[in-house]
Short mmCIF file of C-alpha atoms in Angstrom, two decimals:
data_model
loop_
_atom_site.label_atom_id
_atom_site.label_comp_id
_atom_site.label_asym_id
_atom_site.label_seq_id
_atom_site.Cartn_x
_atom_site.Cartn_y
_atom_site.Cartn_z
CA MET A 1 -15.17 -0.37 7.51
CA GLN A 2 -16.78 -0.88 10.91
CA ALA A 3 -14.84 2.06 12.33
CA LEU A 4 -16.16 4.28 9.53
CA LEU A 5 -19.74 3.17 10.09
CA ASP A 6 -19.43 3.63 13.84
CA ALA A 7 -17.97 7.09 13.21
CA GLY A 8 -21.10 8.12 11.33
CA LEU A 9 -20.61 7.17 7.70
CA PRO A 10 -24.11 6.69 6.21
CA GLU A 11 -24.68 2.95 6.29
CA ASP A 12 -25.24 2.54 2.58
CA ALA A 13 -22.36 4.79 1.51
CA ALA A 14 -19.87 1.91 1.50
CA GLN A 15 -20.40 -1.63 0.28
CA MET A 16 -18.19 -4.64 0.91
CA VAL A 17 -18.38 -7.74 -1.27
CA PHE A 18 -16.29 -10.90 -1.61
CA GLY A 19 -16.20 -13.59 -4.24
CA ASP A 20 -14.45 -14.59 -7.42
CA PRO A 21 -12.20 -11.56 -8.09
CA ALA A 22 -12.43 -11.71 -11.89
CA HIS A 23 -16.21 -11.96 -11.85
CA ILE A 24 -16.65 -9.17 -9.31
CA SER A 25 -14.22 -6.89 -11.14
CA SER A 26 -15.80 -7.37 -14.54
CA THR A 27 -19.32 -6.85 -13.16
CA LEU A 28 -18.59 -3.78 -11.05
CA ILE A 29 -16.18 -2.05 -13.42
CA ALA A 30 -18.58 -2.49 -16.34
CA SER A 31 -21.31 -0.63 -14.45
CA PRO A 32 -21.72 3.07 -15.28
CA ILE A 33 -22.29 3.66 -11.54
CA VAL A 34 -18.64 2.96 -10.78
CA ARG A 35 -16.54 5.94 -11.81
CA LYS A 36 -13.16 5.22 -10.33
CA ILE A 37 -11.10 2.11 -9.72
CA SER A 38 -8.32 1.80 -7.19
CA PHE A 39 -6.30 -1.39 -7.06
CA THR A 40 -3.27 -2.66 -5.22
CA GLY A 41 -1.94 -6.00 -6.41
CA SER A 42 0.00 -7.73 -9.15
CA THR A 43 0.97 -6.24 -12.49
CA ALA A 44 -0.80 -9.09 -14.31
CA VAL A 45 -4.15 -8.39 -12.62
CA GLY A 46 -3.58 -4.62 -12.86
CA LYS A 47 -3.32 -4.88 -16.64
CA GLN A 48 -6.63 -6.75 -16.79
CA LEU A 49 -8.33 -4.11 -14.62
CA ALA A 50 -6.83 -1.28 -16.68
CA THR A 51 -8.31 -2.94 -19.77
CA LEU A 52 -11.72 -3.20 -18.12
CA ALA A 53 -11.51 0.41 -16.94
CA ALA A 54 -10.57 1.57 -20.44
CA GLN A 55 -13.80 0.09 -21.84
CA GLY A 56 -15.72 2.66 -19.82
CA VAL A 57 -13.00 5.37 -19.99
CA LYS A 58 -12.73 5.19 -16.21
CA ARG A 59 -9.98 6.58 -14.12
CA ALA A 60 -7.85 4.11 -12.23
CA THR A 61 -5.15 4.25 -9.61
CA LEU A 62 -3.01 1.15 -9.98
CA GLU A 63 -0.38 0.25 -7.45
CA LEU A 64 1.17 -2.89 -8.90
CA GLY A 65 4.18 -5.14 -8.62
CA GLY A 66 7.76 -4.11 -8.06
CA HIS A 67 11.20 -5.58 -7.56
CA ALA A 68 12.77 -2.89 -5.43
CA PRO A 69 16.50 -2.38 -5.91
CA VAL A 70 18.60 -1.34 -2.92
CA VAL A 71 21.85 0.28 -4.00
CA VAL A 72 24.50 0.21 -1.27
CA THR A 73 27.69 2.04 -2.21
CA GLU A 74 31.13 1.94 -0.63
CA LYS A 75 30.36 5.37 0.79
CA ALA A 76 27.33 4.14 2.74
CA ASP A 77 27.05 3.81 6.51
CA LEU A 78 27.42 0.03 6.30
CA ASP A 79 26.18 -0.79 9.80
CA ARG A 80 23.01 1.19 9.23
CA ALA A 81 22.49 -0.23 5.74
CA ILE A 82 22.74 -3.83 6.98
CA LYS A 83 20.59 -3.34 10.07
CA LEU A 84 17.76 -1.60 8.21
CA SER A 85 17.98 -3.88 5.18
CA VAL A 86 17.51 -7.04 7.22
CA SER A 87 14.72 -5.50 9.22
CA PHE A 88 12.75 -4.31 6.16
CA LYS A 89 13.51 -7.26 3.90
CA TYR A 90 11.78 -9.67 6.28
CA ARG A 91 8.95 -7.39 7.36
CA ASN A 92 5.70 -9.23 6.73
CA ALA A 93 7.91 -12.07 5.47
CA GLY A 94 8.78 -9.97 2.42
CA GLN A 95 5.15 -9.80 1.29
CA VAL A 96 5.09 -6.04 0.86
CA CYS A 97 4.93 -4.36 -2.55
CA VAL A 98 7.81 -2.02 -1.64
CA SER A 99 9.83 -4.80 0.02
CA PRO A 100 13.54 -4.44 -0.81
CA SER A 101 14.27 -7.40 -3.06
CA ARG A 102 17.34 -6.79 -5.25
CA PHE A 103 20.34 -5.75 -3.19
CA LEU A 104 23.03 -4.18 -5.38
CA VAL A 105 26.17 -3.79 -3.31
CA GLN A 106 29.35 -2.11 -4.54
CA GLU A 107 32.18 -4.60 -4.95
CA GLY A 108 34.46 -3.32 -2.13
CA ILE A 109 31.85 -4.05 0.56
CA TYR A 110 29.97 -6.92 -1.10
CA ASP A 111 31.44 -9.80 0.90
CA GLU A 112 31.07 -8.06 4.24
CA PHE A 113 27.50 -6.91 3.47
CA ALA A 114 26.43 -10.35 2.31
CA SER A 115 27.92 -12.30 5.19
CA ARG A 116 26.66 -9.96 7.91
CA PHE A 117 23.23 -9.77 6.25
CA ALA A 118 22.99 -13.57 6.08
CA ARG A 119 24.05 -13.97 9.73
CA ALA A 120 21.41 -11.48 10.90
CA ALA A 121 18.74 -13.10 8.70
CA ALA A 122 19.52 -16.55 10.09
CA GLU A 123 19.05 -15.25 13.64
CA LEU A 124 15.50 -14.00 13.08
CA ARG A 125 12.95 -15.89 15.13
CA VAL A 126 10.30 -17.31 12.82
CA ALA A 127 7.05 -18.21 14.57
CA GLY A 128 3.29 -17.75 14.50
CA GLY A 129 2.42 -14.06 14.48
CA LEU A 130 0.67 -14.23 17.86
CA GLU A 131 3.67 -15.80 19.59
CA GLU A 132 5.73 -13.70 21.95
CA GLY A 133 9.07 -12.74 20.42
CA ALA A 134 8.20 -13.75 16.87
CA GLN A 135 10.19 -11.61 14.42
CA MET A 136 8.84 -13.06 11.18
CA GLY A 137 5.51 -14.84 10.67
CA SER A 138 4.21 -17.16 8.01
CA LEU A 139 3.48 -16.49 4.37
CA ALA A 140 -0.12 -15.66 3.49
CA ASN A 141 -0.87 -18.95 1.74
CA GLU A 142 0.61 -22.14 0.34
CA ARG A 143 0.71 -20.70 -3.19
CA ARG A 144 3.20 -18.04 -2.05
CA ARG A 145 5.42 -20.64 -0.46
CA THR A 146 5.49 -22.81 -3.56
CA SER A 147 6.25 -19.81 -5.77
CA ILE A 148 9.09 -18.55 -3.55
CA HIS A 149 10.66 -21.94 -3.21
CA GLY A 150 10.52 -22.32 -6.99
CA LEU A 151 12.49 -19.09 -7.43
CA VAL A 152 15.10 -20.16 -4.88
CA GLU A 153 15.54 -23.61 -6.45
CA ASP A 154 15.83 -22.08 -9.91
CA ALA A 155 18.59 -19.72 -8.74
CA VAL A 156 20.50 -22.47 -6.92
CA THR A 157 20.20 -24.82 -9.91
CA ARG A 158 21.75 -22.12 -12.09
CA GLY A 159 24.66 -21.70 -9.68
CA ALA A 160 23.65 -19.13 -7.06
CA LYS A 161 25.03 -19.61 -3.55
CA LEU A 162 22.53 -20.17 -0.79
CA GLN A 163 23.87 -18.34 2.30
CA THR A 164 20.99 -19.20 4.60
CA GLY A 165 17.44 -20.59 4.48
CA GLY A 166 16.13 -22.09 1.27
CA ALA A 167 14.18 -25.07 2.63
CA PRO A 168 10.50 -24.92 3.68
CA TYR A 169 9.89 -25.96 7.29
CA ASP A 170 8.33 -29.30 7.92
CA THR A 171 5.71 -27.87 10.30
CA PRO A 172 2.04 -26.95 9.92
CA GLY A 173 1.37 -23.56 8.40
CA PHE A 174 2.96 -21.82 5.44
CA PHE A 175 6.33 -20.85 6.90
CA TYR A 176 9.45 -20.22 4.84
CA PRO A 177 12.81 -19.32 6.37
CA PRO A 178 14.60 -16.01 5.86
CA THR A 179 16.69 -16.78 2.80
CA VAL A 180 19.77 -15.11 1.31
CA LEU A 181 21.18 -15.78 -2.16
CA THR A 182 24.49 -14.44 -3.50
CA ASP A 183 26.51 -14.88 -6.69
CA ILE A 184 23.29 -15.14 -8.66
CA PRO A 185 23.60 -15.68 -12.43
CA ALA A 186 21.95 -12.98 -14.53
CA ASP A 187 19.45 -15.42 -16.04
CA ALA A 188 18.05 -16.57 -12.67
CA ARG A 189 14.32 -15.87 -12.50
CA ILE A 190 14.61 -14.24 -9.09
CA LEU A 191 16.50 -11.30 -10.63
CA SER A 192 13.55 -10.56 -12.90
CA GLU A 193 10.43 -11.84 -11.12
CA GLU A 194 9.08 -10.19 -7.99
CA PRO A 195 9.73 -12.68 -5.19
CA PHE A 196 7.14 -11.28 -2.73
CA GLY A 197 8.62 -13.38 0.01
CA PRO A 198 11.48 -13.63 2.51
CA VAL A 199 14.28 -13.96 -0.03
CA ALA A 200 17.12 -11.46 -0.43
CA ALA A 201 18.98 -11.56 -3.73
CA ILE A 202 22.36 -9.89 -3.20
CA SER A 203 24.38 -8.92 -6.27
CA THR A 204 27.34 -6.64 -6.84
CA PHE A 205 28.31 -3.74 -9.10
CA ARG A 206 31.39 -1.68 -9.84
CA GLU A 207 30.36 1.80 -11.03
CA ILE A 208 27.32 3.85 -9.98
CA GLY A 209 26.16 3.81 -13.62
CA ASP A 210 26.14 0.00 -13.55
CA ALA A 211 23.86 0.02 -10.50
CA ILE A 212 21.46 2.44 -12.21
CA ALA A 213 21.37 0.29 -15.34
CA GLU A 214 20.63 -2.83 -13.30
CA ALA A 215 17.98 -1.05 -11.23
CA ASN A 216 16.25 0.11 -14.43
CA ARG A 217 16.59 -3.19 -16.32
CA LEU A 218 13.15 -4.45 -15.32
CA PRO A 219 9.75 -3.17 -16.46
CA TYR A 220 8.97 -2.32 -12.81
CA GLY A 221 9.47 1.03 -11.10
CA LEU A 222 7.79 1.08 -7.71
CA ALA A 223 10.17 1.66 -4.79
CA ALA A 224 13.95 1.90 -4.82
CA TYR A 225 16.42 2.52 -2.02
CA VAL A 226 19.85 4.08 -1.90
CA PHE A 227 22.44 3.92 0.85
CA THR A 228 25.26 6.43 0.54
CA GLN A 229 26.68 9.34 2.51
CA ASP A 230 28.02 10.99 -0.65
CA VAL A 231 25.98 13.79 -2.15
CA SER A 232 27.15 13.21 -5.74
CA GLU A 233 26.15 9.59 -5.58
CA HIS A 234 22.86 10.59 -3.96
CA ILE A 235 22.09 12.93 -6.87
CA ALA A 236 23.21 10.49 -9.57
CA LEU A 237 21.21 7.59 -8.14
CA THR A 238 18.01 9.46 -7.28
CA ASN A 239 18.04 11.13 -10.72
CA GLY A 240 18.96 7.97 -12.60
CA ILE A 241 16.76 5.32 -11.02
CA GLU A 242 13.30 4.96 -12.55
CA ALA A 243 10.98 4.53 -9.58
CA GLY A 244 7.92 6.16 -8.11
CA MET A 245 9.53 6.34 -4.67
CA ILE A 246 13.15 6.40 -3.57
CA GLY A 247 14.22 6.12 0.06
CA VAL A 248 17.73 7.38 0.75
CA ASN A 249 19.39 5.84 3.80
CA HIS A 250 16.08 4.48 5.03
CA PHE A 251 13.04 2.43 3.96
CA GLY A 252 10.13 4.54 5.24
CA VAL A 253 8.56 5.54 1.93
CA SER A 254 5.00 4.73 2.95
CA VAL A 255 3.39 7.48 5.03
CA ALA A 256 0.04 9.16 4.52
CA GLU A 257 1.34 12.60 3.63
CA ILE A 258 3.61 11.67 0.73
CA PRO A 259 2.58 10.23 -2.65
CA PHE A 260 2.84 6.46 -2.96
CA GLY A 261 2.88 4.94 -6.42
CA GLY A 262 4.96 3.59 -9.23
CA VAL A 263 6.10 4.18 -12.79
CA LYS A 264 6.38 1.81 -15.78
CA GLU A 265 4.53 -1.47 -15.18
CA SER A 266 4.33 -0.77 -11.46
CA GLY A 267 1.26 1.30 -12.20
CA TYR A 268 0.00 4.85 -12.37
CA GLY A 269 -1.52 7.36 -10.02
CA SER A 270 -0.68 7.83 -6.37
CA GLU A 271 -2.18 6.87 -3.09
CA GLY A 272 -1.31 9.34 -0.36
CA GLY A 273 -0.23 12.94 -0.41
CA THR A 274 -2.21 15.64 -2.12
CA GLU A 275 -1.82 13.55 -5.30
CA GLY A 276 -3.80 10.76 -3.67
CA LEU A 277 -6.68 13.08 -2.91
CA GLU A 278 -6.53 14.61 -6.38
CA SER A 279 -7.09 11.20 -7.95
CA TYR A 280 -10.58 11.08 -6.42
CA LEU A 281 -11.60 14.55 -7.61
CA VAL A 282 -12.92 15.62 -10.97
CA THR A 283 -12.04 18.95 -12.46
CA LYS A 284 -15.10 20.86 -13.51
CA SER A 285 -14.68 24.22 -15.19
CA VAL A 286 -17.62 26.55 -14.65
CA THR A 287 -17.67 29.85 -16.48
CA THR A 288 -20.34 32.45 -15.84
CA ILE A 289 -21.27 35.59 -17.64
CA MET B 1 -20.35 -22.78 9.52
CA THR B 2 -19.45 -20.07 12.00
CA ALA B 3 -16.04 -18.94 13.15
CA THR B 4 -14.00 -21.71 14.71
CA LEU B 5 -12.30 -19.35 17.15
CA GLU B 6 -14.31 -17.31 19.61
CA THR B 7 -12.06 -14.35 19.04
CA TYR B 8 -12.57 -14.31 15.30
CA ASP B 9 -15.72 -12.48 14.26
CA ALA B 10 -18.11 -14.05 11.78
CA LEU B 11 -17.63 -12.67 8.28
CA HIS B 12 -20.28 -10.93 6.25
CA LEU B 13 -20.97 -9.00 3.10
CA LEU B 14 -22.14 -5.43 3.62
CA ILE B 15 -24.65 -4.26 1.05
CA ALA B 16 -26.88 -1.21 1.48
CA GLY B 17 -26.25 -1.41 5.21
CA GLU B 18 -27.34 -5.05 5.39
CA ARG B 19 -25.04 -7.73 6.74
CA ILE B 20 -25.19 -11.02 4.88
CA GLY B 21 -23.48 -13.87 6.69
CA ALA B 22 -21.96 -17.18 5.68
CA LYS B 23 -25.16 -19.14 6.33
CA GLN B 24 -26.99 -17.15 3.68
CA ARG B 25 -24.56 -17.64 0.80
CA ALA B 26 -22.10 -20.03 -0.80
CA THR B 27 -18.79 -19.78 1.04
CA ARG B 28 -15.04 -20.12 0.75
CA PRO B 29 -12.82 -21.00 3.69
CA VAL B 30 -10.50 -18.49 5.34
CA ILE B 31 -7.30 -20.24 6.37
CA ASN B 32 -5.01 -19.27 9.23
CA PRO B 33 -1.66 -19.46 7.42
CA ALA B 34 0.25 -20.08 10.65
CA THR B 35 -1.58 -23.37 11.26
CA GLY B 36 -3.34 -24.28 8.02
CA ALA B 37 -6.62 -24.51 9.98
CA VAL B 38 -9.91 -23.05 8.78
CA LEU B 39 -10.68 -19.83 10.66
CA ALA B 40 -14.10 -19.12 9.21
CA GLU B 41 -16.22 -19.28 6.11
CA LEU B 42 -16.40 -16.25 3.85
CA PRO B 43 -19.76 -15.56 2.19
CA VAL B 44 -19.55 -15.07 -1.57
CA ALA B 45 -21.63 -12.40 -3.29
CA THR B 46 -24.19 -13.43 -5.91
CA ASP B 47 -24.79 -11.47 -9.12
CA GLU B 48 -27.88 -10.03 -7.50
CA ASP B 49 -25.78 -8.90 -4.51
CA LEU B 50 -23.44 -7.06 -6.86
CA GLN B 51 -26.33 -5.30 -8.57
CA ARG B 52 -27.80 -4.32 -5.20
CA ALA B 53 -24.41 -3.01 -4.08
CA LEU B 54 -24.19 -0.89 -7.22
CA ALA B 55 -27.70 0.47 -6.75
CA ALA B 56 -27.01 1.27 -3.09
CA ALA B 57 -23.80 3.07 -4.05
CA ALA B 58 -25.62 5.16 -6.64
CA LYS B 59 -28.36 6.06 -4.18
CA ALA B 60 -26.00 6.85 -1.30
CA PHE B 61 -23.69 8.95 -3.45
CA ALA B 62 -26.39 11.56 -4.04
CA GLY B 63 -26.56 12.20 -0.29
CA TRP B 64 -22.90 11.73 0.55
CA ARG B 65 -21.66 14.18 -2.09
CA ALA B 66 -23.83 16.85 -0.48
CA VAL B 67 -22.07 16.42 2.89
CA SER B 68 -19.50 19.18 3.33
CA ALA B 69 -15.82 18.41 3.52
CA TYR B 70 -15.94 19.81 7.06
CA ASP B 71 -18.52 17.24 8.16
CA ARG B 72 -16.85 14.37 6.33
CA ALA B 73 -13.62 15.26 8.08
CA ILE B 74 -15.34 14.82 11.46
CA ILE B 75 -16.37 11.29 10.49
CA LEU B 76 -12.93 10.39 9.16
CA ARG B 77 -11.18 11.67 12.27
CA LYS B 78 -13.58 9.74 14.47
CA ALA B 79 -12.94 6.60 12.42
CA ALA B 80 -9.19 7.12 12.84
CA ALA B 81 -9.65 7.39 16.61
CA LEU B 82 -11.79 4.23 16.66
CA LEU B 83 -9.17 2.31 14.67
CA ARG B 84 -6.51 3.33 17.19
CA GLU B 85 -8.75 2.38 20.11
CA ARG B 86 -9.47 -1.02 18.59
CA THR B 87 -5.89 -1.72 17.52
CA GLU B 88 -5.41 -4.85 19.63
CA ALA B 89 -8.56 -6.61 18.44
CA ILE B 90 -8.05 -5.70 14.78
CA ALA B 91 -4.35 -6.59 14.90
CA ARG B 92 -5.17 -10.03 16.26
CA THR B 93 -7.65 -10.61 13.45
CA MET B 94 -5.14 -9.49 10.82
CA THR B 95 -2.47 -11.78 12.20
CA LEU B 96 -4.87 -14.73 12.25
CA GLU B 97 -5.81 -14.10 8.61
CA GLN B 98 -2.45 -13.10 7.15
CA GLY B 99 0.23 -14.70 9.29
CA LYS B 100 2.20 -11.54 9.95
CA VAL B 101 3.70 -10.75 13.32
CA LEU B 102 1.31 -8.98 15.69
CA ASN B 103 3.41 -5.84 15.84
CA GLU B 104 3.41 -5.56 12.04
CA SER B 105 -0.40 -5.69 12.14
CA ARG B 106 -0.46 -2.95 14.78
CA LEU B 107 1.76 -0.72 12.65
CA GLU B 108 -0.52 -1.17 9.63
CA ILE B 109 -3.56 -0.15 11.65
CA GLY B 110 -1.69 2.95 12.80
CA ALA B 111 -0.87 3.72 9.17
CA ALA B 112 -4.52 3.27 8.17
CA ALA B 113 -5.61 5.66 10.93
CA ASP B 114 -3.00 8.16 9.70
CA ILE B 115 -4.48 7.94 6.20
CA PHE B 116 -7.97 8.73 7.52
CA ASP B 117 -6.60 11.70 9.46
CA TRP B 118 -4.64 12.93 6.47
CA ALA B 119 -7.67 12.69 4.18
CA ALA B 120 -9.80 14.46 6.78
CA GLU B 121 -7.37 17.36 7.04
CA GLU B 122 -6.42 17.61 3.40
CA GLY B 123 -9.98 17.12 2.13
CA ARG B 124 -10.91 20.44 3.68
CA ARG B 125 -8.26 22.07 1.48
CA ALA B 126 -9.41 20.60 -1.84
CA TYR B 127 -10.03 24.05 -3.25
CA GLY B 128 -10.74 25.04 -6.79
CA ARG B 129 -9.48 28.33 -8.15
CA VAL B 130 -10.92 31.45 -9.74
CA VAL B 131 -9.50 32.47 -13.10
CA PRO B 132 -10.03 36.16 -13.87
CA SER B 133 -12.35 36.72 -16.78
CA ARG B 134 -11.14 38.11 -20.10
CA ARG B 135 -14.20 40.33 -20.06
CA ARG B 136 -14.67 42.83 -17.25
CA VAL B 137 -18.15 41.69 -16.40
CA ASN B 138 -17.58 41.75 -12.64
CA SER B 139 -17.59 44.93 -10.63
CA PRO B 140 -13.99 46.19 -10.39
CA ASP B 141 -14.34 46.82 -6.62
CA ARG B 142 -15.12 43.19 -5.84
CA TRP B 143 -11.73 42.32 -4.28
CA PRO B 144 -11.48 45.29 -1.88
CA ARG B 145 -14.94 44.41 -0.59
CA ALA B 146 -13.79 40.90 0.24
CA ALA B 147 -10.87 42.28 2.23
CA ARG B 148 -13.21 44.49 4.28
CA SER B 149 -15.23 41.49 5.35
CA SER B 150 -12.24 39.82 6.98
CA LEU B 151 -11.23 43.10 8.65
CA SER B 152 -14.64 43.36 10.20
CA ARG B 153 -14.05 40.25 12.34
CA PRO B 154 -10.45 40.55 13.46
CA LYS B 155 -10.96 38.69 16.75
CA LYS B 156 -11.64 35.47 14.91
CA ARG B 157 -8.32 35.63 13.17
CA PRO B 158 -5.87 36.91 15.76
CA ALA B 159 -2.92 35.23 14.09
CA ARG B 160 -3.60 36.68 10.69
CA PRO B 161 -1.90 39.96 9.81
CA LEU B 162 -4.35 42.72 9.00
CA HIS B 163 -3.62 44.39 5.74
#
């Protein structure tokens, strides 16, 4: 905001307010002055804002929750898939809406993927973000830590195997270790609820169709990722998976020039790309005789 | 209460160009998640603040919508350059507030600057379109005249084929 003002934005053209989110949202969205709402956050809050927006028939761009599947087939470049997966899973301690969170690995490479992933995760240096050499920082708040630990305990109680991590540190700050779960029962909450934290849930599949079905099982459809070198698998997976964004053999789906958004309960509208600009324009048809 | 770290700027609301600090309002603490310590107090907007913000937005919009896409692009590009220049200071603040590793904060600032640049460039191309009328009310020689006007200044468009 300061950069915009210093660059010459008229000083009253942008306002910044803080406070109780529900109160601010209901006040501002109810005003006829506000014509467009853009929100990035949880699906639960997004639904409330969509309801408020609907009262005034206002346009909204909603970028909501996800539970991004990563499909790794036997025809993938395994070294690349593991290296990038570990790096992106723990970026911002997993608190990224497009964070890879459900790893679906074809059965022939499952054991190798899981063990190498867990080893690399365990080696990450967790420290305060300002410390030299820190590879993963803390969670944003205590609430996140409690929620993530609850998901991990639930999975372990139901029989999942904890490959690494899983216990909060006994130090100041809201740190949680890079955690890897395998052999997770289908009813574990972590397979349905967005973890938004440094936990990788690694499951397996046999046929490509099974991976697509599992990817599409949830009401979310934000990001998805595919690792394969096979063009038929590439086509089947990118056609079959319901997601607003699919990264094939990489995780870089968030750049300014391409649309960023989800389908299903992950929201509607796009940030970025020409679609992002379009969402702030109104179409006015003027005819003259 | 002011910021507990010298490097962390005091927080404020920004309404109609006015900065309202923590001493002037009720507050909530901002916690450094890496230590659990209070970084600063965040001022909370009153109902009156929200109404003033709305009124300021309505007033400013009348002027801002009249600024051409060309001139808005200049501001956005400048803001992008300022963000890049100030990366280290902003990244430090983000890390203090959010707990992420410093380099992750730097990358996000770069991405934000890219978004400003993209909007600046693409905003200039937010064209409408002309749909030909069903009725021939316009002069039929309108389009050839438009072509002549570009031919008359060929030096300004050296890369464009003349046709």
